[in-house]
Amino acid sequence: MHDFTKTLAPSPFYDRIVAQSQTQNWAHWNGYQTPRVVDTVASEYFAVRSSCSVMDLTPMEKYRITGPDAKAFLNRLVVRDVSKLKPGRVTYVVWCNDEGKVIDDGTVFHLSEGVYRLCAQHHQLDWLRLSSIGFDVSIELETHDVAALSVQGPTSYSVLTEAGISGLETVKPFDIVHTQLDGFDITVSRTGFTGDLGYELWTEPENALALWDAIFEVKKRGLYDIRLIGLDALEMVRIEAGFIMPGWDFNTAETVIRDGYDRTPYELDLGWLVNLNKPYFTGKRALAAANKQPLKRKMVKLILDGNKVPSGSFIFDRKDGKNIGAVMAHSWSPILKRAIAYADIELINGQVPKEVSVEIYYQKELAWKLHWARAEVTDKPFWTPKRRSITPPDAY
Amino acid sequence: MTKNLSAIVIGGGHNGLVCATYLASSGVKTTLLEARETLGGGLSKQTLRDGTAVPGLIQTHHSLNDKIARELKLQSTPCEPLPTTLLSTSGEHITLMGDKVSGAGVSARDISEYRAFREEYLSYGKALKSLMLNTPPRLKHFDWSDKTVFAKLGLDLRFGLGKAGLNEFLRVAGMNLFDVLEERFSSELLKGGIAADALFGNHAGPKTPTTVLPMLMRLFQETGSTASRQVAQVDNLAGQLAEAAKSAGVEIKTSTTVHSVVMDNDKPTGVMLENGDILNADIIVSNADAKTTFLKLVGARNLDGMFTHRVTKTRTNGDVAKFFATFDATPKFTNLSQNASSGRFLVAPTLMYVERAFNHCKYGEFSEAPVLDIHLTTLDNGKSLLSANAMFAPYNLKQGWEAGRAAFEDKILDILSLYAPGIASQVACRELWSPTDIEKSFHIEGGHWHHGEMAIDQSFMMRPVPGAGQYGTPVPGLYLCGAAAHPGGDITGLPGRNAAKQILADLKGRR
Ligand SMILES: Cc1cc2nc3c(=O)[nH]c(=O)nc-3n(C[C@H](O)[C@H](O)[C@H](O)COP(=O)(O)OP(=O)(O)OC[C@H]3O[C@@H](n4cnc5c(N)ncnc54)[C@H](O)[C@@H]3O)c2cc1C
């Protein structure tokens, strides 16, 4: 339990993070003081894509789910069939309210037989508790009791191996292993929010600094560059990777005020997660009904022409045509050298358009200008390197 | 359209019987399953420890709505108008009979005011007719029939009541009984009696906000029957309803407890009985309360998360206990003639007496001085039976009902002794059914009079919860037809009838 009289809580890695911060540029994430930028966004971005990045994941919302009905409870909670998720495996999930509108997304970790961890974007204790009525299950908020680091980038495998974590060569994407480092227990999962090769490391808060030091010792030894990164760089890589952020990219159900401003998984291009053949889950009837109706709108990925980023842009079917939506997230992608975006758009005659026009306002010498950019609609993640999925990973 | 379709009605309370009869009369092959040995739910007979047969939970009720009596072709048993006597320790009792109030201590002003009050409030009750006799309109996804109900309600309120009447209705509808009665009457006894009568079965005192609403709901019951403004003694209504059901072709099984609703592909296909047998049907209708229906029979695993939560959070803990005492000779109440002593008596001497009685139950205590609705009958063997609805007796009694039972019986007898001195020593046999007992023997979660509080947030289209407020439920093919559904409890038959109409309308729409 952290001290709630303090506005922002320090994570167990706080001392090391503050020491490395060149900018003292902070954000708050789930009640924790979290770096927005540690040094420069560019160097942090390239740490993820070209070498090795470290990020403090402790603030991420985490729940431990146990008890005889843990599996049944989770399977009734989420739209995906998680009943066959084996111990030692992780899967991406979303969950909906009764109306089939997405409440949040996250990952289910089957830590060991019958013991699960659910990671969520937002605080979910209330929703989990009310969803547990009728199930013999225990739900514990463990956000503050687990110290977590995300180590991502092409050299992450080599860095962690050098740091003394053995056995990673057989760890496949979405695998979990329980191992030891310098005499304390850590759990390693091959997961992340970057779309790159990477791992997440979980341990008791008292081991946090030892874990950190073991990793950065590799840098001290001059073997690999390792950089602490902040939320701004993460935002760039997660968009490249095709991950969405509930609450930022779309309104989450149960927080939205007006009817029609929340979204089904189908509208978020997450229809592939919905399993209408598994036993009943919250929102199933609504989703079965929605699935029979033609889709009216969809979250789409855009690759833009030109070098302007579409900040807050409206989307049109063609230049000066019909306004069909707006950009919800955007970034310049250094690795693709393209401007990329997610846009929430209405379908045109029931079809996702192949291309759209984006109305971009930008500043030149502080003067505002308008630019129309053609954008291609793509249904694949913007960036999926092979190294992300091969096992054993290449030892760069 | 209804040919070859089948329905199972879970529960043979009066509403289940009414619903089944309507369904069978329209050609639906209907089976009714009742857990108890006898039909009628609250109206079904029960035997006391000493072998005395008592008419279940019900002491007195309004006669069924005329429309239902006609549609079900019930032979109308003329029911005697029944006076209600408000007991006073001084012996200056007040008697209410229809619009008339009489008694030594009542002022001429209160007498005329009572008549005006009845007329006015009965007109409000009547104006609710289109709401009471129909499926409550949905607030979201409004369709034509929802609009019609709203329009009818609006017209009845505006033109039925007139402009001044409508203004007054809108003023009082959200008020509490205490303020409304204080405005109109001077007799404490009269005010206490009116309040108690409206509040029986609710977790509310006269000062609880919006308590005018339950009074209006009760007054409505008086507006729909020819034997209007009367309270009928328990007759053989359960038997009549069972006969009507049988002659409509309903197959009835008693001593048959439904264990669960059988689901296939998220749709109900039948029910499983406690003995493991499975019966199939196209439509499942539940006369059980909402918690029993959804949490026990259907189960959270077949329902959405928020809906399940809403059902769990409904207030269903009862506050009324049933007390019985038998006497070798008719007990003597001070200042009551032998004739008057076979009527209905209320112990609610002042508004504050009722309010104080309510205070206790908020803290898990029974009332120090309970409010009583007493009924005296002479049994065939010449003995006398006193039955009383006693409030407030919270379901979650702090010390538990096993420990508290005798103490509450004593409290009731202490109060009775104030009006019938020496009564305690004349008791031959006594018995108390706490809400926990009622829960067990009548299969009502919480032992609640109305299968759930009749407060504004659990009424109309929100009864029992949003999402199940139109008799249909989130589970397609599963319906509610009991007191948990609009317009709630008491012996009215309205939930059963309205549910049947809704089911038949839905069947018509389906190919
Ligand atoms: C103490 C007390 C006193 C009351 N006094 C009066 C009064 O004087 N006047 C008045 O008008 N109202 C009175 N009421 C209210 C009245 O009893 C109810 O409002 C009324 O009975 C509701 O009728 P119903 O048909 O909807 O349900 P019920 O009468 O409760 O019938 C439901 C039936 O379903 C059956 N059932 C439930 N679960 C199952 C299952 N799983 N399988 C098979 N069967 C099942 C039950 O056994 C029961 O027979 C009183 C209530 C209480 C608690």
PDB file of C-alpha atoms and ligand atoms in Angstrom, chain B residues 9-17 33-44 56-62 200-201 218 221 231 234 253 255-260 273-274 286-289 292-293 296-297 318-323 344 373 388-390 433-435 438 440-444 447-451 481-485 488-493 495-496, ligand 1:
ATOM      1  CA  VAL B   9     -44.472 -21.267 -15.126  1.00  0.00           C
ATOM      2  CA  ILE B  10     -42.178 -21.581 -12.110  1.00  0.00           C
ATOM      3  CA  GLY B  11     -44.261 -20.978  -9.010  1.00  0.00           C
ATOM      4  CA  GLY B  12     -47.953 -21.251  -8.300  1.00  0.00           C
ATOM      5  CA  GLY B  13     -48.506 -18.052  -6.401  1.00  0.00           C
ATOM      6  CA  HIS B  14     -51.637 -16.174  -7.421  1.00  0.00           C
ATOM      7  CA  ASN B  15     -49.657 -14.342 -10.085  1.00  0.00           C
ATOM      8  CA  GLY B  16     -48.229 -17.563 -11.498  1.00  0.00           C
ATOM      9  CA  LEU B  17     -51.737 -19.028 -11.642  1.00  0.00           C
ATOM     10  CA  LEU B  33     -44.606 -26.080 -11.135  1.00  0.00           C
ATOM     11  CA  GLU B  34     -45.037 -25.193  -7.472  1.00  0.00           C
ATOM     12  CA  ALA B  35     -42.545 -26.072  -4.755  1.00  0.00           C
ATOM     13  CA  ARG B  36     -45.118 -26.021  -1.963  1.00  0.00           C
ATOM     14  CA  GLU B  37     -47.738 -28.682  -1.376  1.00  0.00           C
ATOM     15  CA  THR B  38     -50.522 -26.180  -1.974  1.00  0.00           C
ATOM     16  CA  LEU B  39     -51.114 -23.517  -4.565  1.00  0.00           C
ATOM     17  CA  GLY B  40     -51.471 -19.794  -3.991  1.00  0.00           C
ATOM     18  CA  GLY B  41     -48.030 -18.707  -2.702  1.00  0.00           C
ATOM     19  CA  GLY B  42     -48.789 -16.115  -0.033  1.00  0.00           C
ATOM     20  CA  LEU B  43     -52.409 -17.282  -0.221  1.00  0.00           C
ATOM     21  CA  SER B  44     -51.611 -20.953   0.283  1.00  0.00           C
ATOM     22  CA  GLY B  56     -50.696 -18.462   4.571  1.00  0.00           C
ATOM     23  CA  LEU B  57     -49.296 -14.962   4.690  1.00  0.00           C
ATOM     24  CA  ILE B  58     -52.420 -13.123   3.706  1.00  0.00           C
ATOM     25  CA  GLN B  59     -54.939 -11.792   6.171  1.00  0.00           C
ATOM     26  CA  THR B  60     -56.972  -9.453   4.073  1.00  0.00           C
ATOM     27  CA  HIS B  61     -56.738  -8.273   0.527  1.00  0.00           C
ATOM     28  CA  HIS B  62     -58.594  -6.237  -2.019  1.00  0.00           C
ATOM     29  CA  PHE B 200     -47.051  -2.437   5.420  1.00  0.00           C
ATOM     30  CA  GLY B 201     -44.423  -4.414   3.582  1.00  0.00           C
ATOM     31  CA  ARG B 218     -52.577   0.421  -2.711  1.00  0.00           C
ATOM     32  CA  GLN B 221     -56.120  -1.652  -6.059  1.00  0.00           C
ATOM     33  CA  VAL B 231     -60.957  -5.164   1.857  1.00  0.00           C
ATOM     34  CA  VAL B 234     -59.293 -14.311   2.686  1.00  0.00           C
ATOM     35  CA  LYS B 253     -47.613 -30.006 -10.408  1.00  0.00           C
ATOM     36  CA  SER B 255     -44.458 -30.273  -4.403  1.00  0.00           C
ATOM     37  CA  THR B 256     -42.228 -29.742  -7.420  1.00  0.00           C
ATOM     38  CA  THR B 257     -39.261 -27.475  -6.884  1.00  0.00           C
ATOM     39  CA  VAL B 258     -37.394 -26.051  -9.829  1.00  0.00           C
ATOM     40  CA  HIS B 259     -33.653 -26.307  -9.284  1.00  0.00           C
ATOM     41  CA  SER B 260     -32.469 -24.352 -12.296  1.00  0.00           C
ATOM     42  CA  LEU B 273     -36.231 -30.072 -11.078  1.00  0.00           C
ATOM     43  CA  GLU B 274     -34.707 -30.683  -7.672  1.00  0.00           C
ATOM     44  CA  SER B 286     -40.921 -17.153 -13.218  1.00  0.00           C
ATOM     45  CA  ASN B 287     -43.291 -16.305 -10.399  1.00  0.00           C
ATOM     46  CA  ALA B 288     -40.313 -16.395  -8.011  1.00  0.00           C
ATOM     47  CA  ASP B 289     -38.615 -13.197  -6.873  1.00  0.00           C
ATOM     48  CA  THR B 292     -34.207 -16.426  -6.851  1.00  0.00           C
ATOM     49  CA  THR B 293     -34.927 -16.279 -10.569  1.00  0.00           C
ATOM     50  CA  LYS B 296     -30.295 -19.148  -8.269  1.00  0.00           C
ATOM     51  CA  LEU B 297     -32.308 -20.502 -11.180  1.00  0.00           C
ATOM     52  CA  GLY B 318     -38.417  -8.097   4.564  1.00  0.00           C
ATOM     53  CA  ASP B 319     -39.477  -6.178   7.653  1.00  0.00           C
ATOM     54  CA  VAL B 320     -42.779  -7.841   8.440  1.00  0.00           C
ATOM     55  CA  ALA B 321     -43.230 -10.865  10.680  1.00  0.00           C
ATOM     56  CA  LYS B 322     -46.347 -12.915  10.960  1.00  0.00           C
ATOM     57  CA  PHE B 323     -47.668 -13.619  14.447  1.00  0.00           C
ATOM     58  CA  ARG B 344     -59.435  -5.835  11.136  1.00  0.00           C
ATOM     59  CA  ASP B 373     -52.336  -5.307  11.578  1.00  0.00           C
ATOM     60  CA  ALA B 388     -51.089 -10.219  12.969  1.00  0.00           C
ATOM     61  CA  ASN B 389     -48.699  -8.660  10.525  1.00  0.00           C
ATOM     62  CA  ALA B 390     -46.097  -7.147  12.815  1.00  0.00           C
ATOM     63  CA  TRP B 433     -42.806 -16.400  11.341  1.00  0.00           C
ATOM     64  CA  SER B 434     -39.845 -14.117  10.945  1.00  0.00           C
ATOM     65  CA  PRO B 435     -38.815 -12.929   7.485  1.00  0.00           C
ATOM     66  CA  ILE B 438     -41.025 -16.799   5.399  1.00  0.00           C
ATOM     67  CA  LYS B 440     -37.695 -20.627   3.719  1.00  0.00           C
ATOM     68  CA  SER B 441     -41.277 -21.802   3.645  1.00  0.00           C
ATOM     69  CA  PHE B 442     -42.618 -19.476   0.947  1.00  0.00           C
ATOM     70  CA  HIS B 443     -39.420 -19.426  -1.146  1.00  0.00           C
ATOM     71  CA  ILE B 444     -39.144 -15.640  -1.207  1.00  0.00           C
ATOM     72  CA  GLY B 447     -39.024 -12.906   2.999  1.00  0.00           C
ATOM     73  CA  HIS B 448     -40.095  -9.609   1.495  1.00  0.00           C
ATOM     74  CA  TRP B 449     -43.807  -8.830   1.283  1.00  0.00           C
ATOM     75  CA  HIS B 450     -43.486  -7.397  -2.228  1.00  0.00           C
ATOM     76  CA  HIS B 451     -40.608  -9.633  -3.423  1.00  0.00           C
ATOM     77  CA  CYS B 481     -44.679 -12.701 -13.704  1.00  0.00           C
ATOM     78  CA  GLY B 482     -44.693 -12.250  -9.922  1.00  0.00           C
ATOM     79  CA  ALA B 483     -44.614  -9.471  -7.378  1.00  0.00           C
ATOM     80  CA  ALA B 484     -40.989  -8.744  -8.312  1.00  0.00           C
ATOM     81  CA  ALA B 485     -42.362  -7.353 -11.574  1.00  0.00           C
ATOM     82  CA  GLY B 488     -45.414  -5.244  -7.421  1.00  0.00           C
ATOM     83  CA  GLY B 489     -46.851  -7.109  -4.483  1.00  0.00           C
ATOM     84  CA  ASP B 490     -50.149  -7.636  -2.695  1.00  0.00           C
ATOM     85  CA  ILE B 491     -52.942  -9.743  -4.098  1.00  0.00           C
ATOM     86  CA  THR B 492     -53.703  -8.021  -7.388  1.00  0.00           C
ATOM     87  CA  GLY B 493     -52.980 -10.498 -10.169  1.00  0.00           C
ATOM     88  CA  PRO B 495     -48.051  -8.725 -12.639  1.00  0.00           C
ATOM     89  CA  GLY B 496     -49.335 -12.127 -13.759  1.00  0.00           C
TER      90      GLY B 496
HETATM   91  C1  LIG C   1     -45.757 -11.422   6.280  1.00  0.00           C
HETATM   92  C2  LIG C   1     -46.504 -11.056   5.042  1.00  0.00           C
HETATM   93  C3  LIG C   1     -47.831 -10.702   5.121  1.00  0.00           C
HETATM   94  C4  LIG C   1     -48.550 -10.346   3.989  1.00  0.00           C
HETATM   95  N1  LIG C   1     -49.848  -9.981   4.114  1.00  0.00           N
HETATM   96  C5  LIG C   1     -50.544  -9.586   3.035  1.00  0.00           C
HETATM   97  C6  LIG C   1     -51.898  -9.221   3.148  1.00  0.00           C
HETATM   98  O1  LIG C   1     -52.481  -9.270   4.210  1.00  0.00           O
HETATM   99  N2  LIG C   1     -52.553  -8.810   2.035  1.00  0.00           N
HETATM  100  C7  LIG C   1     -51.938  -8.764   0.799  1.00  0.00           C
HETATM  101  O2  LIG C   1     -52.563  -8.401  -0.180  1.00  0.00           O
HETATM  102  N3  LIG C   1     -50.650  -9.139   0.670  1.00  0.00           N
HETATM  103  C8  LIG C   1     -49.935  -9.546   1.757  1.00  0.00           C
HETATM  104  N4  LIG C   1     -48.628  -9.925   1.606  1.00  0.00           N
HETATM  105  C9  LIG C   1     -48.010  -9.837   0.285  1.00  0.00           C
HETATM  106  C10 LIG C   1     -48.334 -11.029  -0.607  1.00  0.00           C
HETATM  107  O3  LIG C   1     -48.085 -12.217   0.077  1.00  0.00           O
HETATM  108  C11 LIG C   1     -47.460 -11.043  -1.859  1.00  0.00           C
HETATM  109  O4  LIG C   1     -47.325  -9.765  -2.395  1.00  0.00           O
HETATM  110  C12 LIG C   1     -48.065 -11.986  -2.883  1.00  0.00           C
HETATM  111  O5  LIG C   1     -48.127 -13.269  -2.339  1.00  0.00           O
HETATM  112  C13 LIG C   1     -47.282 -12.026  -4.159  1.00  0.00           C
HETATM  113  O6  LIG C   1     -47.855 -12.970  -5.009  1.00  0.00           O
HETATM  114  P1  LIG C   1     -47.039 -13.753  -6.115  1.00  0.00           P
HETATM  115  O7  LIG C   1     -47.941 -14.683  -6.781  1.00  0.00           O
HETATM  116  O8  LIG C   1     -46.350 -12.782  -6.982  1.00  0.00           O
HETATM  117  O9  LIG C   1     -45.879 -14.511  -5.314  1.00  0.00           O
HETATM  118  P2  LIG C   1     -45.993 -15.590  -4.155  1.00  0.00           P
HETATM  119  O10 LIG C   1     -47.308 -15.530  -3.532  1.00  0.00           O
HETATM  120  O11 LIG C   1     -44.807 -15.375  -3.278  1.00  0.00           O
HETATM  121  O12 LIG C   1     -45.832 -16.961  -4.921  1.00  0.00           O
HETATM  122  C14 LIG C   1     -44.620 -17.381  -5.479  1.00  0.00           C
HETATM  123  C15 LIG C   1     -44.647 -18.879  -5.540  1.00  0.00           C
HETATM  124  O13 LIG C   1     -43.491 -19.364  -6.257  1.00  0.00           O
HETATM  125  C16 LIG C   1     -43.061 -20.540  -5.620  1.00  0.00           C
HETATM  126  N5  LIG C   1     -41.654 -20.781  -5.957  1.00  0.00           N
HETATM  127  C17 LIG C   1     -40.582 -19.982  -5.707  1.00  0.00           C
HETATM  128  N6  LIG C   1     -39.454 -20.564  -6.123  1.00  0.00           N
HETATM  129  C18 LIG C   1     -39.814 -21.749  -6.681  1.00  0.00           C
HETATM  130  C19 LIG C   1     -39.080 -22.804  -7.306  1.00  0.00           C
HETATM  131  N7  LIG C   1     -37.751 -22.744  -7.436  1.00  0.00           N
HETATM  132  N8  LIG C   1     -39.755 -23.878  -7.767  1.00  0.00           N
HETATM  133  C20 LIG C   1     -41.122 -23.952  -7.647  1.00  0.00           C
HETATM  134  N9  LIG C   1     -41.850 -22.985  -7.055  1.00  0.00           N
HETATM  135  C21 LIG C   1     -41.205 -21.899  -6.579  1.00  0.00           C
HETATM  136  C22 LIG C   1     -43.264 -20.278  -4.153  1.00  0.00           C
HETATM  137  O14 LIG C   1     -43.309 -21.463  -3.410  1.00  0.00           O
HETATM  138  C23 LIG C   1     -44.590 -19.521  -4.165  1.00  0.00           C
HETATM  139  O15 LIG C   1     -45.670 -20.382  -4.023  1.00  0.00           O
HETATM  140  C24 LIG C   1     -47.908 -10.333   2.732  1.00  0.00           C
HETATM  141  C25 LIG C   1     -46.578 -10.715   2.631  1.00  0.00           C
HETATM  142  C26 LIG C   1     -45.868 -11.079   3.764  1.00  0.00           C
HETATM  143  C27 LIG C   1     -44.435 -11.484   3.625  1.00  0.00           C
END
